[in-house]
Coordinates of C-alpha atoms in Angstrom, one line a residue:
M280 CA 42.7 32.9 -17.7
V281 CA 39.9 32.7 -20.2
V282 CA 37.0 35.1 -19.3
P283 CA 33.6 35.0 -21.1
T284 CA 31.9 38.2 -21.8
P285 CA 28.3 39.2 -22.5
I286 CA 26.8 37.8 -25.9
G287 CA 24.5 41.0 -26.0
N288 CA 23.2 42.3 -22.7
L289 CA 26.0 43.9 -20.8
E290 CA 24.4 42.8 -17.4
D291 CA 25.2 39.1 -18.3
I292 CA 28.6 39.1 -16.7
T293 CA 29.8 37.5 -13.5
L294 CA 31.3 39.3 -10.6
R295 CA 34.3 36.9 -10.9
A296 CA 34.8 38.0 -14.4
L297 CA 34.6 41.6 -13.4
R298 CA 37.3 40.8 -10.8
A299 CA 39.5 39.1 -13.1
L300 CA 39.6 42.0 -15.7
R301 CA 40.2 44.5 -13.0
E302 CA 43.1 42.4 -11.7
A303 CA 44.5 41.5 -15.3
D304 CA 47.9 42.9 -16.1
V305 CA 46.9 42.6 -19.8
V306 CA 43.7 41.5 -21.6
A307 CA 43.8 40.0 -24.9
C308 CA 40.8 40.6 -27.0
E309 CA 39.6 40.5 -30.6
D310 CA 38.9 44.0 -31.0
T311 CA 40.4 46.6 -28.4
R312 CA 37.5 49.2 -29.4
H313 CA 34.8 46.6 -28.5
T314 CA 36.4 45.3 -25.3
G315 CA 37.4 48.9 -24.5
R316 CA 33.7 49.9 -24.3
L317 CA 32.7 46.8 -22.2
L318 CA 35.6 47.7 -19.7
R319 CA 34.5 51.5 -19.6
H320 CA 30.8 50.6 -18.9
Y321 CA 32.1 48.9 -15.6
G322 CA 34.9 51.5 -14.9
I323 CA 37.6 49.1 -15.5
E324 CA 41.1 50.4 -16.8
A325 CA 43.3 47.6 -18.3
S326 CA 46.0 47.3 -20.8
L327 CA 44.7 45.8 -23.9
V328 CA 46.4 44.0 -26.7
S329 CA 44.8 42.7 -29.8
Y330 CA 44.5 38.9 -30.3
H331 CA 42.6 37.8 -33.4
E332 CA 42.8 35.0 -36.2
H333 CA 45.1 37.2 -38.2
N334 CA 47.8 37.5 -35.5
E335 CA 47.0 34.6 -33.2
A336 CA 49.9 32.7 -34.4
A337 CA 52.4 35.2 -33.4
R338 CA 50.7 36.4 -30.5
A339 CA 50.1 33.2 -28.7
P340 CA 53.7 32.2 -27.7
Q341 CA 54.2 35.8 -26.8
L342 CA 51.2 35.9 -24.4
A343 CA 51.7 32.4 -23.0
E344 CA 55.3 33.3 -21.9
R345 CA 54.1 36.5 -20.3
A346 CA 51.2 34.2 -18.5
R347 CA 54.3 32.8 -16.6
R348 CA 54.7 35.9 -14.5
E349 CA 51.7 38.1 -15.3
R350 CA 48.0 37.9 -15.2
V351 CA 46.8 37.4 -18.6
A352 CA 43.1 37.5 -19.5
L353 CA 41.6 36.1 -22.7
V354 CA 38.4 37.6 -24.0
S355 CA 36.6 37.4 -27.3
D356 CA 34.1 39.9 -28.6
A357 CA 31.3 38.0 -27.1
G358 CA 30.7 34.8 -25.2
M359 CA 33.3 32.0 -24.4
P360 CA 36.7 32.4 -26.3
L361 CA 37.6 29.3 -28.4
V362 CA 34.1 28.5 -29.2
S363 CA 34.2 29.5 -32.9
D364 CA 36.5 32.3 -31.7
P365 CA 40.3 32.7 -31.4
G366 CA 42.2 31.3 -28.3
Y367 CA 42.9 27.7 -29.1
R368 CA 46.6 28.4 -29.8
L369 CA 47.1 30.6 -26.6
V370 CA 45.5 27.8 -24.4
Q371 CA 47.5 25.1 -26.3
E372 CA 50.8 27.1 -25.9
C373 CA 50.0 27.6 -22.1
V374 CA 49.5 24.0 -21.6
E375 CA 52.8 23.0 -23.4
R376 CA 54.6 25.4 -21.4
G377 CA 53.3 24.1 -18.2
V378 CA 51.3 27.4 -17.5
E379 CA 48.0 27.0 -15.6
V380 CA 45.0 27.9 -17.6
E381 CA 41.9 29.1 -15.7
V382 CA 38.7 29.1 -17.3
L383 CA 35.7 31.1 -16.0
P384 CA 32.0 30.2 -16.7
G385 CA 29.9 32.3 -18.3
P386 CA 27.6 33.3 -21.2
S387 CA 27.3 31.3 -24.3
A388 CA 25.2 31.6 -27.4
L389 CA 25.3 27.9 -27.8
V390 CA 23.9 27.0 -24.6
T391 CA 21.4 29.8 -24.5
A392 CA 20.1 28.7 -27.9
L393 CA 19.9 25.0 -27.2
V394 CA 17.9 25.4 -23.9
A395 CA 15.7 28.0 -25.5
S396 CA 15.0 25.7 -28.7
G397 CA 12.7 23.2 -26.8
L398 CA 14.5 20.3 -28.6
P399 CA 16.1 17.5 -26.5
A400 CA 19.5 18.4 -25.0
D401 CA 20.6 14.8 -23.9
E402 CA 22.9 14.5 -27.0
V403 CA 24.2 17.6 -28.7
V404 CA 26.6 18.2 -31.6
F405 CA 28.0 21.8 -31.9
L406 CA 29.3 22.4 -35.4
G407 CA 30.3 26.1 -35.2
F408 CA 29.7 27.9 -38.4
A409 CA 28.0 26.2 -41.2
P410 CA 30.0 25.7 -44.4
R411 CA 29.7 27.7 -47.4
R412 CA 30.6 25.3 -50.1
R413 CA 27.6 23.6 -51.7
G414 CA 29.3 20.0 -51.4
E415 CA 30.3 20.5 -47.7
R416 CA 26.6 21.7 -46.8
A417 CA 25.1 18.7 -48.6
A418 CA 27.3 16.5 -46.5
L419 CA 26.2 18.1 -43.3
V420 CA 22.5 18.0 -44.2
E421 CA 23.0 14.3 -44.9
R422 CA 24.9 13.9 -41.6
I423 CA 21.9 15.7 -39.8
G424 CA 19.4 13.7 -41.3
H425 CA 20.8 10.4 -40.2
E426 CA 22.4 11.1 -36.9
R427 CA 20.0 11.0 -33.9
A428 CA 21.0 14.3 -31.9
T429 CA 20.4 17.7 -31.5
F430 CA 22.7 19.9 -33.8
V431 CA 23.8 23.5 -33.1
L432 CA 25.4 25.7 -35.4
F433 CA 26.1 29.5 -36.2
E434 CA 24.8 30.7 -39.6
S435 CA 25.1 33.8 -41.3
P436 CA 21.7 35.8 -41.6
N437 CA 22.3 36.2 -45.5
R438 CA 22.5 32.4 -45.9
L439 CA 20.0 31.1 -43.1
A440 CA 16.8 30.6 -45.5
G441 CA 19.1 28.8 -48.0
M442 CA 20.6 26.4 -45.2
L443 CA 17.0 25.9 -43.9
S444 CA 15.6 25.1 -47.5
E445 CA 18.3 22.4 -47.8
L446 CA 17.0 20.4 -44.7
P447 CA 14.2 18.1 -45.1
P448 CA 10.9 20.2 -44.8
E449 CA 9.6 18.6 -41.6
T450 CA 12.9 18.7 -39.8
P451 CA 12.2 20.4 -36.1
V452 CA 14.4 23.5 -35.8
A453 CA 14.7 26.5 -33.7
V454 CA 16.2 29.8 -34.9
A455 CA 17.6 31.9 -32.0
R456 CA 18.2 35.5 -33.3
E457 CA 19.8 38.4 -31.4
L458 CA 19.9 36.5 -28.2
T459 CA 19.8 38.6 -25.0
K460 CA 19.5 41.7 -26.9
L461 CA 16.5 44.1 -27.5
H462 CA 15.2 42.3 -30.5
E463 CA 15.7 38.7 -29.4
E464 CA 13.5 36.1 -31.1
V465 CA 13.3 32.3 -31.0
F466 CA 11.4 30.8 -33.8
R467 CA 10.4 27.2 -33.4
G468 CA 8.9 25.0 -36.0
S469 CA 9.6 22.9 -39.0
A470 CA 12.6 23.6 -41.4
A471 CA 9.9 24.6 -44.0
E472 CA 8.1 27.0 -41.7
A473 CA 11.4 28.6 -40.6
A474 CA 12.6 28.9 -44.3
K475 CA 9.2 30.8 -45.0
R476 CA 9.6 32.9 -41.9
F477 CA 13.2 34.0 -42.8
A478 CA 12.7 34.0 -46.7
G479 CA 14.2 37.7 -46.9
R480 CA 17.1 38.4 -44.9
A481 CA 17.3 37.7 -41.2
R482 CA 19.0 40.3 -39.1
G483 CA 21.5 40.1 -36.4
E484 CA 23.4 37.2 -35.0
V485 CA 21.8 33.8 -35.7
V486 CA 22.1 30.4 -33.8
L487 CA 20.4 27.4 -35.5
V488 CA 19.3 24.3 -33.5
V489 CA 18.5 21.3 -35.6
R490 CA 16.9 18.1 -34.4
G491 CA 18.8 15.2 -36.3
G492 CA 18.0 12.0 -37.4
T493 CA 14.5 12.7 -39.1
A494 CA 15.8 11.0 -42.3
T495 CA 15.8 7.6 -40.6
A496 CA 12.7 5.8 -39.4
A497 CA 10.7 8.0 -37.3
P498 CA 9.8 6.8 -33.6
D499 CA 6.6 4.8 -33.3
L500 CA 3.7 6.8 -33.4
E501 CA 2.4 5.3 -30.1
E502 CA 5.7 6.6 -28.6
A503 CA 5.1 10.0 -29.6
V504 CA 1.5 9.9 -28.4
A505 CA 2.5 8.7 -25.0
L506 CA 4.9 11.6 -24.8
A507 CA 2.3 14.1 -25.6
R508 CA 0.0 12.4 -23.2
R509 CA 2.5 13.0 -20.5
Y510 CA 3.0 16.7 -21.5
A511 CA -0.7 17.0 -21.4
A512 CA -1.0 15.5 -18.0
E513 CA 1.6 18.1 -16.9
G514 CA -0.6 21.0 -17.8
E515 CA 0.0 21.7 -21.5
T516 CA -2.9 22.2 -23.8
P517 CA -3.5 19.4 -26.3
G518 CA -2.2 21.5 -29.2
R519 CA 1.1 22.5 -27.3
A520 CA 1.5 19.0 -26.0
A521 CA 1.4 17.7 -29.5
A522 CA 3.8 20.4 -31.0
R523 CA 6.2 19.8 -28.2
A524 CA 6.2 15.8 -28.8
A525 CA 6.6 16.3 -32.5
R526 CA 9.5 18.6 -32.1
E527 CA 11.2 16.0 -29.8
T528 CA 10.5 13.1 -31.9
G529 CA 10.2 14.2 -35.6
R530 CA 6.8 12.8 -35.9
K531 CA 4.0 15.1 -37.5
R532 CA 2.3 17.3 -35.0
G533 CA -1.2 16.7 -36.7
E534 CA -1.1 13.1 -36.6
I535 CA -0.2 13.3 -32.7
Y536 CA -3.0 15.9 -32.1
A537 CA -5.4 13.9 -33.9
R538 CA -4.9 11.2 -31.4
L539 CA -5.1 13.2 -28.4
A540 CA -8.3 14.9 -29.7
A541 CA -9.9 11.3 -30.3
E542 CA -9.0 10.4 -26.9
A543 CA -10.4 13.6 -25.2

C-alpha cells in the first residue's frame, strides 16, 4: 500500500491514510526518525523499516515478498512516494509477483504548486529535480523555451537563482517555497523578476513552475487582449486581468494593459 504523508502541515493527512498506517504490519520509510515523529503525533504504534535510495535494491524484493502475507505500507518523508522519492522498485517487484498495489490519494507538492502558480494546467510536464550539469540544464532550458506546456520541477534553494537566470527573462514563472508550512510563499512573475527576488539564497523546499513555449512565436496580441477582457468581465481589475493574461500567453503585461486602458 502506497501512503502519501504531509508535505509540511501535519494536518494534511487523510483519515484513510491514518487507518492504513495503524493497520500496517510494517511501514517502509525513508527515515525512521522522521516517520516516527509523524506516527507519534497521531498516537500510532507501528513497526518501521528503512527504505531509501541506498538500500532500495536489496529491500524491495524482501518487502514485496512480505506483502504477499502482511500489510506493508510504503511512505516517503513527505508527499507521494515514487514522485522524486524511493518506491519504484518496490511497486515494480509487487507487480511482477502479482501482489496487489493499493495507492492512496494525498498531499503532493507538485500538484499544490501547479494549482497555486496561476499558470495553465491543461498540459503539464513534470521533470523532477532540475539537472546540475551545465549542458543538461542548457538542454532543459531550450526544451522549455520551445515546448508549449507548463513545466514543474524541484530545485535546490542554492541553485534556484541560477536556474531562473538561465531562462529567457520574460518567461512566466512561479516559485512555490515551503508549501503548507509557516513561511509558505508563492512568487509569481517573470523569470527576471523571480531571479532578482531570489538573488541571494532561497530558504526551504522549492518547487519551480515555468510556462514553456515562450521562445516560439507568442500568441497574437489580440488573443491575449481578448483573454484579459474576459478576466476583467469576470471582476478582475484591468491590471490583474492583464497580468493573468500575460502569464498564460507569454505576451508582455504592459502591452496588454495598454490596450485595456485605451478601451476603458
